[in-house]
XYZ file of C-alpha atoms in Angstrom:
316
model
C 93.747 66.121 105.487
C 91.371 69.047 106.123
C 93.676 71.389 104.249
C 93.885 69.189 101.148
C 90.852 70.754 99.367
C 92.307 74.221 99.921
C 95.653 73.159 98.448
C 93.954 71.587 95.439
C 91.867 74.722 94.924
C 94.982 76.907 95.003
C 96.738 74.597 92.539
C 93.794 74.733 90.132
C 93.681 78.528 90.331
C 97.415 78.779 89.669
C 97.169 76.436 86.676
C 94.191 78.377 85.331
C 96.018 81.686 85.758
C 99.152 80.355 84.053
C 97.082 79.351 81.018
C 95.336 82.703 80.748
C 96.628 85.531 78.580
C 97.663 87.586 81.609
C 99.440 84.578 83.084
C 101.337 84.017 79.845
C 102.339 87.678 79.783
C 103.696 87.474 83.330
C 105.498 84.170 82.709
C 107.044 85.203 79.384
C 108.104 88.577 80.809
C 109.822 86.913 83.759
C 111.566 84.362 81.524
C 112.739 87.095 79.163
C 113.903 89.173 82.140
C 116.083 86.218 83.154
C 117.389 85.513 79.641
C 118.397 89.140 79.082
C 120.526 89.166 82.277
C 118.724 92.157 83.752
C 120.512 91.547 87.048
C 123.830 92.475 85.431
C 122.297 95.503 83.712
C 120.835 96.643 87.043
C 124.255 96.442 88.690
C 125.773 98.634 85.964
C 122.902 101.107 86.247
C 123.301 101.356 90.031
C 127.038 102.016 89.627
C 126.530 104.833 87.123
C 123.600 106.271 89.099
C 125.796 106.863 92.153
C 128.076 109.132 90.113
C 125.166 110.842 88.342
C 123.165 111.616 91.494
C 125.082 114.648 92.914
C 125.322 116.705 89.687
C 121.728 115.834 88.776
C 120.427 117.052 92.128
C 122.653 120.124 91.843
C 121.114 121.129 88.524
C 117.579 120.532 89.830
C 118.258 122.724 92.851
C 119.871 125.410 90.710
C 117.140 125.601 88.069
C 113.986 125.081 90.076
C 115.327 126.818 93.162
C 115.069 130.090 91.254
C 111.571 129.247 90.023
C 110.123 128.298 93.389
C 111.854 131.065 95.326
C 114.364 131.579 98.136
C 112.493 129.303 100.563
C 113.899 126.277 98.681
C 110.608 124.420 98.542
C 112.119 122.083 95.949
C 114.913 121.243 98.371
C 112.402 120.450 101.111
C 110.338 118.349 98.707
C 113.415 116.302 97.760
C 114.064 115.735 101.461
C 110.503 114.466 101.857
C 110.973 112.119 98.907
C 114.202 110.712 100.316
C 112.688 110.163 103.748
C 109.580 108.456 102.376
C 111.058 106.512 99.493
C 114.498 105.340 100.618
C 115.777 103.092 103.390
C 116.834 105.099 106.478
C 120.586 104.670 105.936
C 120.372 105.619 102.266
C 118.117 108.611 102.967
C 120.645 109.950 105.493
C 123.372 109.721 102.850
C 121.248 111.561 100.284
C 120.285 114.212 102.844
C 123.976 114.829 103.593
C 124.613 115.338 99.873
C 121.610 117.648 99.618
C 122.725 119.809 102.545
C 126.158 120.332 101.005
C 124.767 120.995 97.524
C 122.032 123.323 98.750
C 124.562 125.637 100.408
C 126.364 126.333 97.129
C 123.679 125.690 94.540
C 123.606 129.307 93.261
C 127.357 129.511 92.773
C 128.075 126.214 91.075
C 125.187 125.863 88.658
C 127.486 125.941 85.616
C 129.794 123.409 87.252
C 126.782 121.215 87.869
C 125.829 121.336 84.201
C 129.331 120.286 83.166
C 129.439 117.498 85.735
C 125.997 116.332 84.686
C 127.063 116.197 81.046
C 129.996 113.958 81.944
C 128.522 111.843 84.725
C 125.048 111.310 83.331
C 126.419 110.061 80.015
C 127.418 106.752 81.590
C 124.054 106.326 83.286
C 121.976 106.986 80.182
C 124.321 104.970 77.984
C 123.763 102.016 80.312
C 120.015 102.648 80.165
C 120.082 102.813 76.352
C 122.081 99.597 76.104
C 119.704 97.861 78.502
C 116.631 98.698 76.418
C 118.465 97.784 73.216
C 118.992 94.344 74.752
C 115.377 94.132 75.918
C 114.041 95.022 72.460
C 116.789 93.113 70.593
C 117.994 96.207 68.761
C 121.366 95.685 67.076
C 123.643 98.413 65.772
C 125.969 96.951 63.091
C 129.524 98.339 63.427
C 129.734 98.918 59.679
C 126.942 101.488 59.760
C 128.531 103.593 62.501
C 129.591 106.656 60.501
C 130.885 109.806 62.155
C 127.587 111.541 61.425
C 125.641 108.666 62.975
C 127.853 108.617 66.088
C 127.565 112.400 66.515
C 123.789 112.207 66.087
C 123.490 109.521 68.763
C 125.783 111.475 71.091
C 123.691 114.646 70.790
C 120.444 112.700 71.128
C 121.585 111.048 74.345
C 122.755 114.353 75.846
C 119.478 116.070 74.997
C 117.573 113.127 76.432
C 119.702 113.280 79.596
C 118.915 116.944 80.194
C 115.259 116.344 79.322
C 115.030 113.687 82.024
C 116.716 115.984 84.555
C 114.333 118.796 83.675
C 111.446 116.345 83.893
C 112.584 115.190 87.329
C 112.606 118.761 88.585
C 109.236 119.441 86.984
C 107.905 116.303 88.666
C 108.984 117.682 92.041
C 107.198 120.959 91.379
C 104.024 119.164 90.236
C 104.087 116.949 93.317
C 104.604 119.988 95.526
C 101.653 121.767 93.913
C 99.527 118.613 94.169
C 100.217 118.373 97.897
C 99.324 122.052 98.344
C 96.059 121.579 96.439
C 95.231 118.500 98.522
C 95.761 120.477 101.732
C 93.578 123.349 100.489
C 90.750 121.027 99.416
C 90.857 119.177 102.729
C 90.766 122.473 104.613
C 87.659 123.510 102.662
C 86.024 120.135 103.330
C 86.837 120.428 107.038
C 85.293 123.901 107.168
C 82.226 122.575 105.379
C 82.003 119.561 107.697
C 81.882 121.971 110.634
C 78.665 123.383 109.198
C 77.163 120.046 108.113
C 77.441 117.721 111.095
C 76.917 114.414 109.278
C 80.112 114.902 107.230
C 83.074 113.465 109.111
C 86.610 113.365 107.761
C 89.720 111.602 109.006
C 92.360 114.087 107.874
C 95.401 111.850 108.305
C 93.896 108.909 106.435
C 92.510 111.157 103.705
C 95.801 112.987 103.153
C 97.740 109.712 103.001
C 95.245 108.202 100.567
C 95.197 111.233 98.269
C 98.995 111.500 98.292
C 99.275 107.794 97.463
C 96.813 108.151 94.587
C 98.573 111.236 93.214
C 101.972 109.512 93.502
C 100.605 106.483 91.644
C 99.175 108.602 88.826
C 102.343 110.686 88.410
C 104.622 107.634 88.597
C 102.499 105.780 86.034
C 102.678 108.720 83.616
C 106.459 108.978 84.039
C 106.894 105.239 83.438
C 104.702 105.424 80.344
C 106.907 108.172 78.906
C 110.096 106.222 79.695
C 108.808 102.926 78.288
C 107.670 104.769 75.156
C 110.791 106.873 74.524
C 113.661 104.638 75.661
C 113.264 101.916 72.986
C 114.588 102.868 69.553
C 111.695 100.958 67.953
C 108.279 102.482 67.378
C 105.594 101.316 69.790
C 102.116 102.571 70.618
C 101.062 104.238 73.855
C 98.634 101.371 74.421
C 101.624 98.999 74.552
C 103.111 100.733 77.589
C 99.987 101.465 79.641
C 99.548 98.110 81.413
C 103.289 97.669 81.971
C 103.551 101.155 83.478
C 100.616 100.490 85.817
C 102.036 97.164 87.050
C 105.535 98.641 87.460
C 104.172 101.633 89.392
C 102.259 99.310 91.720
C 105.353 97.173 92.359
C 107.541 100.223 93.028
C 105.012 101.742 95.431
C 104.588 98.406 97.221
C 108.369 98.122 97.658
C 108.562 101.726 98.867
C 105.771 101.248 101.418
C 107.211 97.967 102.683
C 110.568 99.651 103.283
C 109.124 102.854 104.771
C 106.936 100.857 107.167
C 109.929 98.663 108.129
C 108.107 95.534 106.969
C 111.324 94.651 105.179
C 114.774 96.052 105.937
C 117.364 96.819 103.285
C 121.031 97.062 104.092
C 120.845 96.687 107.870
C 124.047 94.650 107.688
C 125.873 97.722 106.310
C 125.195 100.006 109.305
C 128.649 99.449 110.778
C 130.290 100.780 107.592
C 129.331 104.410 108.305
C 129.153 106.693 105.264
C 130.315 103.900 102.961
C 127.468 101.772 104.264
C 124.989 104.476 103.289
C 126.360 104.520 99.744
C 126.163 100.719 99.580
C 122.532 100.741 100.728
C 121.709 103.459 98.198
C 123.265 101.368 95.420
C 121.313 98.332 96.634
C 118.080 100.332 96.582
C 118.763 101.597 93.047
C 119.578 98.028 92.015
C 116.276 96.663 93.358
C 114.192 99.415 91.779
C 116.038 98.968 88.478
C 115.096 95.277 88.472
C 111.422 96.216 88.766
C 111.902 98.874 86.082
C 113.610 96.438 83.698
C 110.926 93.826 84.332
C 108.353 96.455 83.365
C 110.318 97.065 80.160
C 110.319 93.335 79.451
C 106.570 93.175 80.093
C 106.004 96.055 77.671
C 108.059 94.301 75.005
C 106.229 90.981 75.453
C 102.852 92.732 75.523
C 103.533 94.565 72.266
C 104.545 91.280 70.594
C 101.693 89.130 71.922
C 98.767 91.567 72.090
C 99.846 95.077 71.134
C 100.856 96.963 68.022
C 103.711 94.606 67.042
C 101.782 91.320 67.273
C 101.711 90.879 63.469
C 105.480 91.188 63.251
C 108.101 88.582 64.062
C 108.151 87.492 67.707
C 111.921 87.298 67.868
C 111.951 89.727 70.818
C 110.089 87.287 73.081
């Protein structure tokens, strides 16, 4: 009986939230995510991503390995990302791929470009189709001329290479951000040695600054993707809130897995290398569900509040 007021209070808060504008956005986005069968689209994306991963990493190592230098700082940064952001079994699989690719990255750069052109086409085609479904974009068969098909083919290939280049650039920016954080903390530590009342917990500060920088970079990347993937015109203000929420959800999932709060794919450990691939596909599938939900939220937001609110709400 003593807990009854607490339960009633929680119920009232939930009802109040569901009736608010934010609550309606969350509810409508989740319902639309279910109606659009994002679970099936995530499975297709995970399948294509497995085949696109090796050539994509190969091109990143080939291009940015020359820029950074012979110490392969990009390679080490990718290793850090895999260790921090993936389940242990999946990170071991990716590290094995990286070791093999890193040994021959200077000799097979052209091969990597060719493989990327072939393998990444399926991944980005699946991504394009997914956002066409989310935004209810239809391409009538009668309008598919040879010129139109060739234009779409070239556009998708350019977009594929742009994303690969952006991924490598993101690694370099993150690497530079970590270096700057270390330098600033070293200066603060030297200054705190002179001024006694300044105390600094280096480990906590580094972790906090790296988390903040990761959140900012991830939010910017998601904003660009949510803005460029749809074939309809939307404003930057339409994608801001969706990118922020999606970045928070992705970072929460990453931290829960890295801290072993939740385990992903522990039942696949007995499968060896195949188990690692299965866990990696499962991880891509889960992150794609969050990514697609963010796309749904962006679509609903633009229709209810954003730049497309005066148009037909057939996308909701």
